[in-house]
Amino acid sequence: MTALFDIPIQALMGQLMLGLVNGSFYATLSLGLAVIFGMLNIINFAHGALYMMGAFLAWMGLEYLGIGYWPSLILVPLAVGLFGVLIERSMLRWLYKLDHLYGLLLTFGLALVIEGLFINGYGVSGQPYQIPAELTGGFNLGFMFLPYYRGWVIFASLLVCFGTWYGIEKTRLGAYLRAATENPKLTQAFGINVPLMVMLTYGFGAALAGFAGVLAAPAIQVSPLMGSHLIIIVFAVVVIGGMGSILGSILTGLGLGVVEGLTNLLYPAASATVVFVIMAIVLMVRPAGLFGKEK
Amino acid sequence: MKCKLLNVALAALLIPAATTAWAQSKPAAMKLSDNMIKIGVLTDMSGVYSDLGGQGAVTAVQMAIDDFKAQYKPKFAIEMVYADHQNKADVGSNKVREWYDTQGVDMVTDLLNSGVSLAVGKVTQEKKRIAIFVGSGSTRLTDQDCTPNTVHYAYDTYALANVAGKAIVKNGGDSWFFLTADYAFGHSLEKDTSDVVKANGGKVLGTVRHPLNASDFSSYLLQAQASKAKIIGLANAGGDTINSIKAASEFGITKNQQLAGLLMFITDIHALGLQTTQGMLLTSGFYWDKDDETRKFSKRFFDKTKRNPTMVQAGDYSAVTTYLKAVVAAGTDEAGAVMAKMKSTPINDFFAKNGKIRENGRMIHDMYLMQVKKPSESKYPWDYYDIKAVVSGEDAFQPLSASQCPLVKK
């Protein structure tokens, strides 16, 4: 068997592939965070809870209403997005004038409340969500068996990530959004409804989290704790990519997934910390993150 | 005449002694420090283990107290307090210290995490109270870290490994690869199981250690797959076990290799469903559907909680009943006397069959080798296990001669 640094090439390829799968989850989640931070300057700690809600809504839809995976992929992000809009309208909007810390505390509290409610209702062991029938089975790639579902995760995440990047960087609506963040007063003076823009942005960020939740539901157990386990890593991804940088969070998400996969192979005990070690190094060298702009 | 006088004198001497003895057997004259027994339930209320104990543990202990009151009509009050140890040793030991010092708590139970249990054991010994560990698994609790004030009640990693591990090796699963949660409990379970595998002629081909609450298990499983071991031993618990099993089935690993969940509770099976878990072998000290007694208790428990009891929750009930009986028999709440009674009285109830507490604090009782049913064999809700074998406590748990506990006289 061919080997590289004593590691069979097959194992290496397998881990790289899995790293891409995990990386695409990180990318989708951190993208939502980056959009919200970049546009609203809110550090959205409720993101993990929204992700968990997405997975749970998909499960509930199937369990109580018979809504399958494919409709859920559209409906659940809409529902979570709407919930995000509600949060923004009823609570967050009062905090824009204040320090970032207030938004962080509010969303952190919200995350605890949402999680607590789900634990109370469903327990921590969670609920199983089957992989949709069209995507059971997998490809034999030679070096590993890749379930169709994981392949689909990469494809769907990349599609959504690219769409978001394109929407914000290349379209007129995106330009309005960026203008509204850059100079809200002036933008308003040009006749653009800034509060509406802000509300939609938060809703969109929340919808992205919900979308990642639906994607994750068949792959991992739908449990109230799934968000809090992931959110810290996702925050690290955003910090490394540069707070608020769309492209940064997508590329960093994918990259860190791969780095984590390699760590799993070389020294599994460090796989939980490697992301934070990288974060510390990046912060020392480039405090604004790899793709961030210093202000 | 002289003889008669002597008799009277003797009688006069004996009467007060007899009255005292009579009075002592009456509960009213029991020597309780505050005429009250207070039981503390220290558990994980919202974290990874809260389905094993948690609110269900509180319910089980309350049921035990109510039943005891109804049956024995004690003249003293019995109260319960509960708190969340958050799976943190410092949080747990601080809470217990506060309970002992300011609230007059006599006994603490449930205790879902080995790290918390080790810390609570030390405080309990220092304050001369009693702790009964039901939910935690590390054998250290009755080995090098044993205390005269603590009992380990339901199971431990040795028994888990010994019962299911041995059965799997004997069924032909003689090469193993471990997926181990990287903390005290996981290491302990991995070591105990490797020993059993090797002792029965099997081989251990490798191990991969993953952090607690890992978000993805596919990369570890891929390594397990590459090892070509027949059995992948999951030395982890709760959500980690659930996600390992789910990923193994998605990645088609279960086609050629078999998974062995070394610590699986019925709530895990319930959460995963039989489709994914069918055929797995596991060890348990309790199954709700074993006989009429267990069904009777479980029905009452289900009516209150909408779930069937886990081994830990049923064990909590049994532990509290055992303790309260010992308090009445000893006529005091002084830990030494109560513990002596507990250790000298055999335990036989719906939970523990042929139970007894050894001098190192290990409660041994019959353990069961379970196999998870196929979906087609499951006839009603929670109908999950076939009992494949009953293993006596002496055979299931570590022999006393191997214990490193200083309390064991050799």
XYZ file of C-alpha atoms in Angstrom:
705
model
C 0.000 0.000 0.000
C 1.307 3.463 -0.834
C 2.002 5.514 2.226
C 2.838 9.100 3.059
C 4.572 9.761 6.393
C 3.640 6.208 7.453
C -0.015 6.890 6.766
C -1.708 4.814 4.099
C -2.797 7.050 1.215
C -6.246 5.507 1.365
C -6.795 6.597 4.959
C -5.487 10.053 4.113
C -7.890 10.463 1.198
C -10.757 9.174 3.315
C -10.089 11.686 6.067
C -9.733 14.540 3.560
C -13.113 13.637 2.133
C -14.752 13.518 5.567
C -13.044 16.783 6.403
C -14.768 18.347 3.412
C -18.129 17.024 4.617
C -17.663 18.468 8.098
C -16.161 21.591 6.623
C -19.282 22.221 4.596
C -21.356 22.171 7.789
C -18.940 24.623 9.360
C -19.077 26.792 6.257
C -22.880 26.987 6.148
C -23.142 27.734 9.851
C -20.333 30.239 9.995
C -21.682 31.926 6.886
C -24.897 32.746 8.771
C -22.885 34.117 11.660
C -20.671 36.140 9.361
C -23.639 37.647 7.523
C -25.285 38.676 10.789
C -22.087 40.072 12.239
C -20.976 41.758 9.047
C -24.304 43.492 8.469
C -25.692 43.979 11.974
C -22.638 43.917 14.231
C -24.453 41.391 16.395
C -22.546 38.402 17.740
C -25.321 35.873 17.398
C -24.883 33.282 20.132
C -28.334 31.898 19.405
C -27.001 30.489 16.140
C -26.418 27.011 17.574
C -29.914 26.956 19.033
C -31.367 28.020 15.667
C -29.424 25.206 13.986
C -30.826 22.761 16.542
C -34.302 24.174 15.958
C -33.888 23.540 12.249
C -33.096 19.887 12.861
C -35.942 19.534 15.344
C -38.472 21.227 13.077
C -37.502 18.793 10.315
C -38.044 15.908 12.702
C -41.330 17.319 13.996
C -42.570 17.929 10.481
C -41.977 14.295 9.614
C -43.284 12.930 12.915
C -46.432 15.001 13.366
C -47.304 16.298 9.901
C -45.747 13.766 7.553
C -43.617 16.405 5.789
C -40.665 14.649 4.169
C -37.029 15.685 3.925
C -37.186 17.574 0.608
C -40.066 19.922 1.471
C -38.439 20.419 4.892
C -35.296 21.644 3.204
C -37.312 24.654 1.984
C -39.985 25.019 4.665
C -37.824 24.694 7.765
C -35.351 27.474 6.854
C -38.367 29.695 6.139
C -39.826 28.897 9.566
C -36.528 29.422 11.371
C -35.968 32.611 9.371
C -39.371 33.864 10.447
C -38.497 33.072 14.035
C -35.287 35.050 13.522
C -37.295 37.993 12.198
C -39.452 37.824 15.317
C -36.386 37.903 17.547
C -34.988 40.839 15.604
C -38.231 42.824 15.670
C -39.119 42.167 19.292
C -35.742 42.206 21.000
C -32.561 42.754 19.025
C -33.543 46.043 17.397
C -33.478 47.793 20.771
C -29.846 46.905 21.215
C -28.219 48.252 18.044
C -27.296 51.535 19.707
C -25.586 49.785 22.604
C -22.317 47.943 22.932
C -21.877 44.577 21.125
C -21.872 42.884 24.483
C -25.599 43.421 24.971
C -26.500 41.648 21.769
C -24.177 38.825 22.704
C -25.777 38.457 26.137
C -29.298 38.574 24.754
C -28.658 35.935 22.105
C -26.757 33.775 24.579
C -29.725 33.905 26.944
C -32.079 33.090 24.095
C -29.941 30.083 23.190
C -30.177 28.766 26.754
C -33.938 29.273 26.838
C -34.545 27.569 23.489
C -32.290 24.671 24.414
C -33.917 24.316 27.824
C -37.379 24.172 26.289
C -36.362 21.398 23.904
C -34.597 19.425 26.646
C -37.711 19.707 28.751
C -39.870 18.463 25.925
C -37.697 15.796 24.330
C -34.851 14.836 26.667
C -31.193 14.894 25.684
C -30.940 11.527 23.929
C -32.713 13.052 20.997
C -34.695 11.647 18.122
C -33.619 9.645 15.106
C -34.206 11.075 11.621
C -33.818 8.627 8.776
C -31.845 9.463 5.654
C -34.275 10.103 2.775
C -34.807 6.950 0.719
C -33.349 8.539 -2.461
C -30.023 9.100 -0.734
C -29.433 5.831 1.112
C -26.468 3.798 -0.037
C -23.252 5.279 -1.306
C -20.410 5.426 -3.813
C -17.397 3.261 -3.512
C -14.611 5.732 -4.174
C -11.925 3.089 -4.026
C -10.302 4.566 -0.954
C -13.523 4.789 1.016
C -17.251 4.267 1.019
C -18.919 7.682 0.707
C -22.601 7.623 1.604
C -24.695 9.484 -0.993
C -26.069 11.595 1.792
C -22.676 13.014 2.762
C -21.963 13.762 -0.873
C -25.240 15.617 -1.065
C -24.301 17.617 2.050
C -21.161 18.922 0.339
C -23.055 19.794 -2.828
C -25.988 21.509 -1.086
C -23.773 23.501 1.287
C -21.493 24.731 -1.444
C -24.482 25.740 -3.531
C -25.999 27.745 -0.687
C -22.659 29.276 0.269
C -21.937 30.365 -3.273
C -25.482 31.696 -3.677
C -25.132 33.789 -0.535
C -21.772 35.154 -1.527
C -23.084 36.028 -4.984
C -26.247 37.602 -3.553
C -24.371 39.855 -1.176
C -21.340 40.737 -3.272
C -22.744 40.847 -6.789
C -26.410 41.868 -6.762
C -28.161 45.198 -6.312
C -29.926 44.012 -3.140
C -26.563 42.982 -1.760
C -25.178 46.409 -2.596
C -28.027 48.078 -0.680
C -27.330 45.809 2.252
C -23.661 46.634 2.271
C -24.416 50.305 1.938
C -26.876 50.092 4.826
C -24.145 48.668 7.026
C -21.463 51.060 5.879
C -23.464 54.199 6.460
C -27.064 53.663 7.582
C -28.002 57.352 7.742
C -26.830 58.170 4.261
C -28.404 55.021 2.817
C -31.711 55.917 4.435
C -31.458 59.353 2.930
C -31.342 57.698 -0.500
C -34.747 56.209 0.201
C -33.733 52.708 1.216
C -35.595 51.164 4.113
C -32.657 50.325 6.373
C -34.562 48.707 9.277
C -36.247 46.378 6.785
C -32.857 45.440 5.340
C -31.512 44.704 8.786
C -34.519 42.602 9.710
C -34.259 40.576 6.524
C -30.565 40.053 7.086
C -31.055 38.593 10.534
C -33.894 36.453 9.233
C -31.658 35.227 6.421
C -28.830 34.385 8.817
C -31.253 32.446 10.995
C -32.614 30.658 7.922
C -29.076 29.562 7.029
C -28.715 28.041 10.495
C -32.060 26.284 10.053
C -30.933 24.978 6.672
C -27.750 23.547 8.193
C -29.933 21.938 10.860
C -32.065 20.139 8.275
C -28.912 19.016 6.463
C -27.495 17.666 9.721
C -30.656 15.925 10.936
C -30.177 12.645 9.037
C -26.427 12.582 9.670
C -26.379 13.024 13.440
C -28.881 12.438 16.206
C -31.430 15.274 16.459
C -30.756 16.351 20.017
C -31.270 19.605 21.939
C -27.537 19.705 22.670
C -26.360 19.405 19.056
C -26.121 23.171 18.639
C -24.141 23.970 21.755
C -21.570 21.297 20.881
C -20.940 22.879 17.513
C -21.342 26.604 18.065
C -17.971 27.143 19.736
C -16.104 25.628 16.794
C -18.185 27.651 14.382
C -17.292 30.825 16.261
C -13.639 29.922 15.977
C -14.148 29.484 12.225
C -15.641 32.959 11.949
C -12.830 34.494 13.984
C -10.164 32.788 11.896
C -11.885 33.739 8.647
C -12.285 37.318 9.785
C -15.456 38.514 11.500
C -18.007 39.449 8.899
C -16.113 38.232 5.860
C -18.416 36.086 3.725
C -15.794 34.483 1.532
C -13.525 34.115 4.564
C -15.984 32.072 6.528
C -16.758 29.765 3.611
C -13.116 29.033 2.824
C -12.102 28.783 6.471
C -15.014 26.468 7.237
C -13.958 24.052 4.539
C -10.274 24.382 5.373
C -10.718 23.759 9.077
C -12.919 20.743 8.396
C -10.019 19.262 6.437
C -7.461 20.167 9.103
C -9.663 18.546 11.725
C -10.002 15.412 9.619
C -6.211 15.147 9.323
C -5.819 15.649 13.067
C -8.272 12.817 13.640
C -5.889 10.605 11.747
C -2.589 11.829 13.138
C -3.438 12.558 16.753
C -7.159 12.111 17.498
C -6.908 13.405 21.056
C -6.122 16.884 19.698
C -9.013 17.037 17.241
C -11.153 19.068 19.618
C -8.436 21.648 20.225
C -6.692 21.991 16.893
C -9.184 24.598 15.662
C -8.516 26.760 18.703
C -4.775 26.437 18.401
C -5.086 27.700 14.835
C -7.345 30.478 16.061
C -4.769 31.603 18.619
C -2.000 31.624 16.012
C -4.095 33.511 13.462
C -5.093 36.106 16.058
C -1.455 36.678 16.908
C -0.395 37.113 13.298
C -3.499 38.725 11.824
C -5.821 40.053 14.545
C -8.581 40.783 12.019
C -8.600 37.194 10.767
C -7.346 35.716 7.515
C -9.845 37.536 5.280
C -10.918 40.354 7.585
C -10.206 44.036 7.094
C -8.770 46.047 9.947
C -10.993 48.943 10.861
C -34.971 -16.263 101.128
C -31.540 -15.162 100.185
C -32.088 -16.636 96.782
C -35.403 -14.788 96.386
C -33.814 -11.475 97.324
C -31.170 -12.014 94.702
C -33.867 -12.704 92.123
C -35.680 -9.503 92.924
C -32.479 -7.550 92.754
C -31.674 -9.061 89.426
C -35.154 -8.348 88.144
C -34.898 -4.758 89.291
C -31.687 -4.452 87.391
C -33.093 -6.020 84.272
C -36.337 -4.073 83.984
C -34.849 -0.730 82.953
C -32.548 -2.494 80.513
C -35.491 -4.310 78.994
C -37.520 -1.137 78.729
C -34.720 0.614 76.977
C -34.338 -2.247 74.560
C -38.064 -2.215 73.910
C -38.078 1.516 73.484
C -35.209 1.374 71.031
C -37.065 -0.976 68.739
C -39.874 1.586 68.558
C -39.145 4.118 65.823
C -40.263 7.018 68.038
C -37.206 6.586 70.190
C -34.823 6.331 67.291
C -31.659 8.290 67.674
C -31.897 10.588 64.706
C -29.774 13.695 64.661
C -32.765 15.916 63.861
C -35.689 13.468 63.908
C -35.571 13.558 60.165
C -33.925 11.662 57.351
C -32.982 13.881 54.461
C -31.981 12.353 51.142
C -30.127 14.341 48.506
C -30.457 13.462 44.835
C -27.443 14.842 43.004
C -27.895 14.359 39.305
C -27.449 15.783 35.829
C -30.621 17.752 35.182
C -29.979 18.978 31.650
C -26.675 17.654 30.347
C -25.659 14.565 28.373
C -26.657 12.084 31.071
C -29.942 13.653 32.147
C -32.018 10.985 30.411
C -30.420 8.229 32.496
C -31.130 9.887 35.837
C -32.190 13.533 35.904
C -35.811 14.295 36.625
C -36.564 10.567 36.437
C -34.135 9.940 39.295
C -35.904 12.546 41.403
C -39.235 10.853 40.642
C -37.856 7.399 41.494
C -36.456 8.567 44.831
C -39.713 10.310 45.706
C -41.569 7.076 44.887
C -39.227 5.121 47.149
C -39.820 7.555 50.017
C -43.593 7.526 49.560
C -43.713 3.731 49.373
C -41.524 3.388 52.421
C -43.717 5.761 54.401
C -46.859 3.892 53.356
C -45.434 0.489 54.196
C -43.418 1.103 57.366
C -45.195 4.159 58.787
C -41.990 5.536 60.352
C -42.339 8.057 63.175
C -39.703 10.294 61.676
C -39.969 12.579 58.688
C -38.273 11.731 55.393
C -37.438 14.553 53.024
C -35.767 14.855 49.659
C -33.686 17.620 48.135
C -32.161 17.578 44.673
C -29.608 19.514 42.662
C -27.812 19.521 39.337
C -24.136 18.511 39.427
C -23.676 19.652 35.817
C -21.161 16.827 35.388
C -18.569 18.984 37.148
C -16.710 17.529 40.097
C -16.315 20.886 41.878
C -19.983 21.805 41.480
C -21.010 18.400 42.840
C -18.706 18.355 45.832
C -19.560 21.945 46.814
C -23.261 21.194 46.699
C -22.876 18.070 48.800
C -20.723 19.901 51.329
C -23.424 22.560 51.640
C -26.088 19.866 52.058
C -24.138 18.112 54.808
C -23.132 21.284 56.643
C -26.248 23.401 56.532
C -29.186 21.229 55.512
C -28.666 18.078 57.560
C -28.649 15.766 54.555
C -27.948 12.178 55.640
C -27.536 10.386 52.344
C -26.761 11.367 48.760
C -27.564 9.272 45.727
C -27.898 9.025 41.912
C -24.555 10.684 40.945
C -24.276 10.203 37.199
C -20.676 10.954 36.517
C -17.607 9.140 37.827
C -15.608 12.330 38.251
C -18.357 13.863 40.384
C -18.765 10.629 42.354
C -15.068 10.454 43.235
C -15.184 14.012 44.602
C -18.458 13.464 46.463
C -17.071 10.254 48.008
C -14.222 12.198 49.616
C -16.542 14.841 51.116
C -18.907 12.135 52.353
C -16.126 10.301 54.135
C -14.879 13.524 55.704
C -18.362 14.482 56.927
C -19.242 10.919 57.981
C -22.453 10.586 55.948
C -23.443 8.074 53.283
C -23.270 8.292 49.496
C -24.713 5.632 47.211
C -23.383 5.897 43.625
C -25.962 4.563 41.214
C -25.295 6.246 37.885
C -21.503 6.338 37.693
C -19.427 3.485 36.340
C -15.739 3.716 37.252
C -14.405 0.788 39.284
C -12.109 3.233 41.096
C -15.064 3.950 43.381
C -14.679 0.555 45.030
C -11.026 0.023 44.222
C -8.289 2.427 45.222
C -10.779 5.216 46.008
C -13.179 3.177 48.155
C -14.379 4.645 51.462
C -16.237 3.175 54.442
C -19.068 5.643 53.753
C -19.871 4.867 50.148
C -21.701 2.167 48.220
C -21.534 1.578 44.465
C -24.946 0.238 43.636
C -26.056 -0.577 40.110
C -23.140 -1.468 37.810
C -19.502 -0.713 37.048
C -17.197 -0.826 34.051
C -15.812 -4.208 35.123
C -19.237 -5.850 35.098
C -20.161 -4.187 31.789
C -17.004 -5.489 30.167
C -17.147 -8.852 31.800
C -20.712 -9.796 30.912
C -21.093 -8.505 27.346
C -17.378 -8.605 26.453
C -16.999 -12.243 27.395
C -20.189 -13.256 25.572
C -19.088 -11.485 22.382
C -15.615 -13.086 22.359
C -17.173 -16.504 22.961
C -19.532 -15.932 20.023
C -16.531 -15.539 17.730
C -15.875 -11.791 18.058
C -12.209 -12.293 18.887
C -10.568 -9.198 17.351
C -11.450 -5.771 18.702
C -10.903 -2.113 17.918
C -11.933 0.473 20.501
C -13.565 3.846 20.039
C -12.949 5.426 23.417
C -14.256 8.614 25.011
C -11.123 10.451 26.131
C -11.755 10.742 29.899
C -11.638 8.637 33.089
C -14.761 6.599 32.409
C -13.869 5.776 28.801
C -10.324 4.732 29.686
C -11.593 2.565 32.516
C -14.164 0.861 30.296
C -11.613 0.316 27.518
C -9.065 -1.186 29.900
C -11.551 -3.497 31.604
C -12.906 -4.701 28.273
C -9.441 -5.245 26.739
C -8.522 -7.356 29.761
C -11.628 -9.492 29.312
C -11.035 -9.839 25.569
C -7.419 -10.908 26.060
C -8.245 -13.242 28.953
C -10.698 -15.049 26.709
C -8.239 -15.482 23.865
C -9.144 -12.430 21.785
C -6.890 -9.695 20.332
C -7.089 -5.917 20.567
C -5.996 -4.424 17.232
C -6.111 -0.766 18.141
C -7.808 2.160 19.779
C -8.822 5.639 18.783
C -9.669 8.179 21.456
C -12.204 10.881 20.725
C -13.070 13.992 22.750
C -16.268 13.966 24.798
C -19.264 15.197 22.763
C -17.431 14.878 19.456
C -19.458 16.344 16.621
C -18.611 13.723 14.030
C -17.625 10.082 14.364
C -17.144 9.080 10.759
C -13.412 9.699 10.751
C -12.850 7.547 13.851
C -15.057 4.842 12.407
C -13.088 4.878 9.181
C -9.982 4.055 11.219
C -11.852 1.285 12.981
C -12.891 -0.045 9.594
C -9.315 -0.003 8.313
C -8.226 -2.136 11.293
C -10.379 -5.008 9.952
C -11.319 -5.933 13.524
C -14.444 -8.034 13.810
C -15.800 -6.027 16.708
C -15.778 -2.259 17.193
C -16.086 -1.658 20.929
C -17.720 1.649 21.843
C -16.165 2.671 25.146
C -18.258 5.811 25.373
C -21.722 6.780 26.572
C -24.841 8.798 25.905
C -24.873 11.007 22.819
C -21.400 9.851 21.749
C -22.553 6.232 21.575
C -25.723 7.213 19.755
C -23.866 9.197 17.114
C -21.196 6.494 16.677
C -23.857 3.886 15.986
C -25.734 6.161 13.622
C -22.617 6.988 11.608
C -21.502 3.340 11.510
C -24.755 2.336 9.936
C -24.647 5.220 7.423
C -21.091 4.403 6.339
C -21.960 0.759 5.824
C -19.501 -0.366 8.495
C -22.035 -2.630 10.169
C -22.144 -4.797 7.045
C -18.776 -6.404 7.773
C -18.065 -5.473 11.358
C -20.155 -5.656 14.481
C -20.585 -2.877 17.015
C -20.501 -3.514 20.732
C -21.978 -0.724 22.835
C -20.242 -1.245 26.156
C -22.480 1.089 28.120
C -25.901 1.391 26.592
C -29.050 2.321 28.382
C -32.560 1.642 27.249
C -32.986 5.357 26.544
C -30.194 5.086 23.943
C -31.973 2.209 22.221
C -35.207 4.182 22.392
C -33.511 7.205 20.822
C -31.866 5.240 18.003
C -34.665 2.837 17.177
C -34.420 -0.910 16.635
C -33.625 -0.649 12.923
C -30.154 0.690 13.731
C -29.487 -1.227 16.952
C -30.901 -4.693 16.282
C -28.749 -7.618 17.302
C -26.414 -5.651 19.574
C -25.328 -7.334 22.783
C -25.187 -5.325 25.964
C -25.009 -5.610 29.732
C -27.629 -4.266 32.087
C -28.601 -4.716 35.698
C -32.241 -4.030 35.045
C -34.876 -4.399 32.348
C -38.363 -3.040 32.889
C -40.020 -5.994 31.122
C -38.156 -8.771 32.968
C -40.919 -10.005 35.258
C -44.143 -8.951 36.958
C -42.361 -7.059 39.724
C -40.299 -4.954 37.328
C -43.330 -4.337 35.111
C -45.361 -3.220 38.113
C -42.765 -0.666 39.157
C -42.152 0.467 35.602
C -45.853 0.994 34.938
C -46.097 3.304 37.942
C -42.921 5.094 36.859
C -44.150 5.408 33.285
C -47.443 6.947 34.442
C -45.466 9.719 36.117
C -42.700 10.327 33.580
C -43.944 8.919 30.239
C -40.747 6.888 29.947
C -39.732 3.506 31.217
C -37.099 3.544 33.943
C -33.420 3.070 33.147
C -31.173 0.839 35.237
C -30.066 3.982 37.083
C -33.548 5.211 37.951
C -34.715 1.772 39.132
C -31.440 1.488 41.052
C -32.115 4.821 42.772
C -35.432 3.496 44.049
C -33.827 0.313 45.321
C -30.868 2.130 46.902
C -33.080 4.558 48.824
C -35.325 1.729 50.072
C -32.285 -0.290 51.173
C -30.921 2.739 53.009
C -34.187 3.571 54.781
C -34.655 -0.032 55.906
C -31.131 0.000 57.308
C -31.836 3.240 59.202
C -34.852 1.653 60.885
C -32.973 -1.562 61.632
C -30.000 0.322 63.067
C -32.261 2.659 65.031
C -30.053 5.611 64.171
C -28.918 7.722 61.257
C -25.277 7.477 62.282
C -23.425 6.477 59.124
C -21.273 3.724 60.626
C -24.197 1.836 62.169
C -26.418 2.248 59.092
C -23.626 1.108 56.808
C -22.999 -1.957 58.988
C -26.680 -2.885 58.691
C -26.683 -2.309 54.937
C -23.633 -4.510 54.481
C -24.980 -7.302 56.667
C -28.454 -7.481 55.079
C -29.033 -9.259 51.767
C -30.902 -7.197 49.171
C -33.712 -8.734 47.153
C -36.227 -6.493 45.508
C -37.562 -5.865 42.024
C -34.241 -4.305 41.021
C -31.568 -6.334 42.770
C -31.667 -10.127 42.781
C -29.312 -11.901 45.190
C -27.840 -8.557 46.103
C -25.320 -7.907 48.836
C -22.922 -5.111 49.634
C -19.311 -6.191 49.890
C -16.880 -4.675 52.365
C -15.401 -2.427 49.649
C -18.856 -0.922 49.070
C -19.582 -2.821 45.849
C -23.199 -3.975 45.709
C -23.212 -7.175 43.691
C -26.376 -8.554 42.178
C -27.496 -10.559 39.161
C -26.583 -8.907 35.868
C -28.146 -9.652 32.500
C -26.763 -10.142 29.022
C -29.261 -8.534 26.668
C -29.673 -8.668 22.937
C -31.566 -5.931 21.132
C -34.608 -7.303 19.300
C -35.262 -7.048 15.575
C -37.982 -4.534 14.672
C -40.217 -7.472 13.665
C -39.884 -9.082 17.102
C -40.853 -5.982 19.035
C -44.535 -6.314 19.887
C -45.305 -3.207 21.940
C -43.667 0.122 22.845
C -40.318 -0.249 24.666
C -40.216 -3.992 23.855
C -36.501 -3.885 23.084
C -34.479 -6.664 24.745
C -34.171 -10.427 24.891
C -32.495 -11.591 28.057
C -29.807 -13.945 26.764
C -28.191 -14.879 30.060
C -28.357 -14.148 33.763
C -24.911 -13.753 35.287
C -24.649 -13.991 39.064
C -23.157 -11.052 40.929
C -20.140 -13.119 41.963
C -19.331 -13.867 38.325
C -20.229 -10.488 36.865
C -18.327 -8.175 39.208
C -14.625 -8.011 39.992
C -13.636 -10.703 42.513
C -13.037 -9.277 45.961
C -9.583 -10.833 45.979
C -8.559 -8.532 43.104
C -9.816 -5.382 44.807
C -7.216 -2.782 45.739
C -9.528 -1.293 48.356
C -7.750 -0.985 51.726
C -11.009 -1.900 53.525
C -10.814 -5.426 52.156
C -9.150 -7.711 54.687
C -6.887 -10.197 52.986
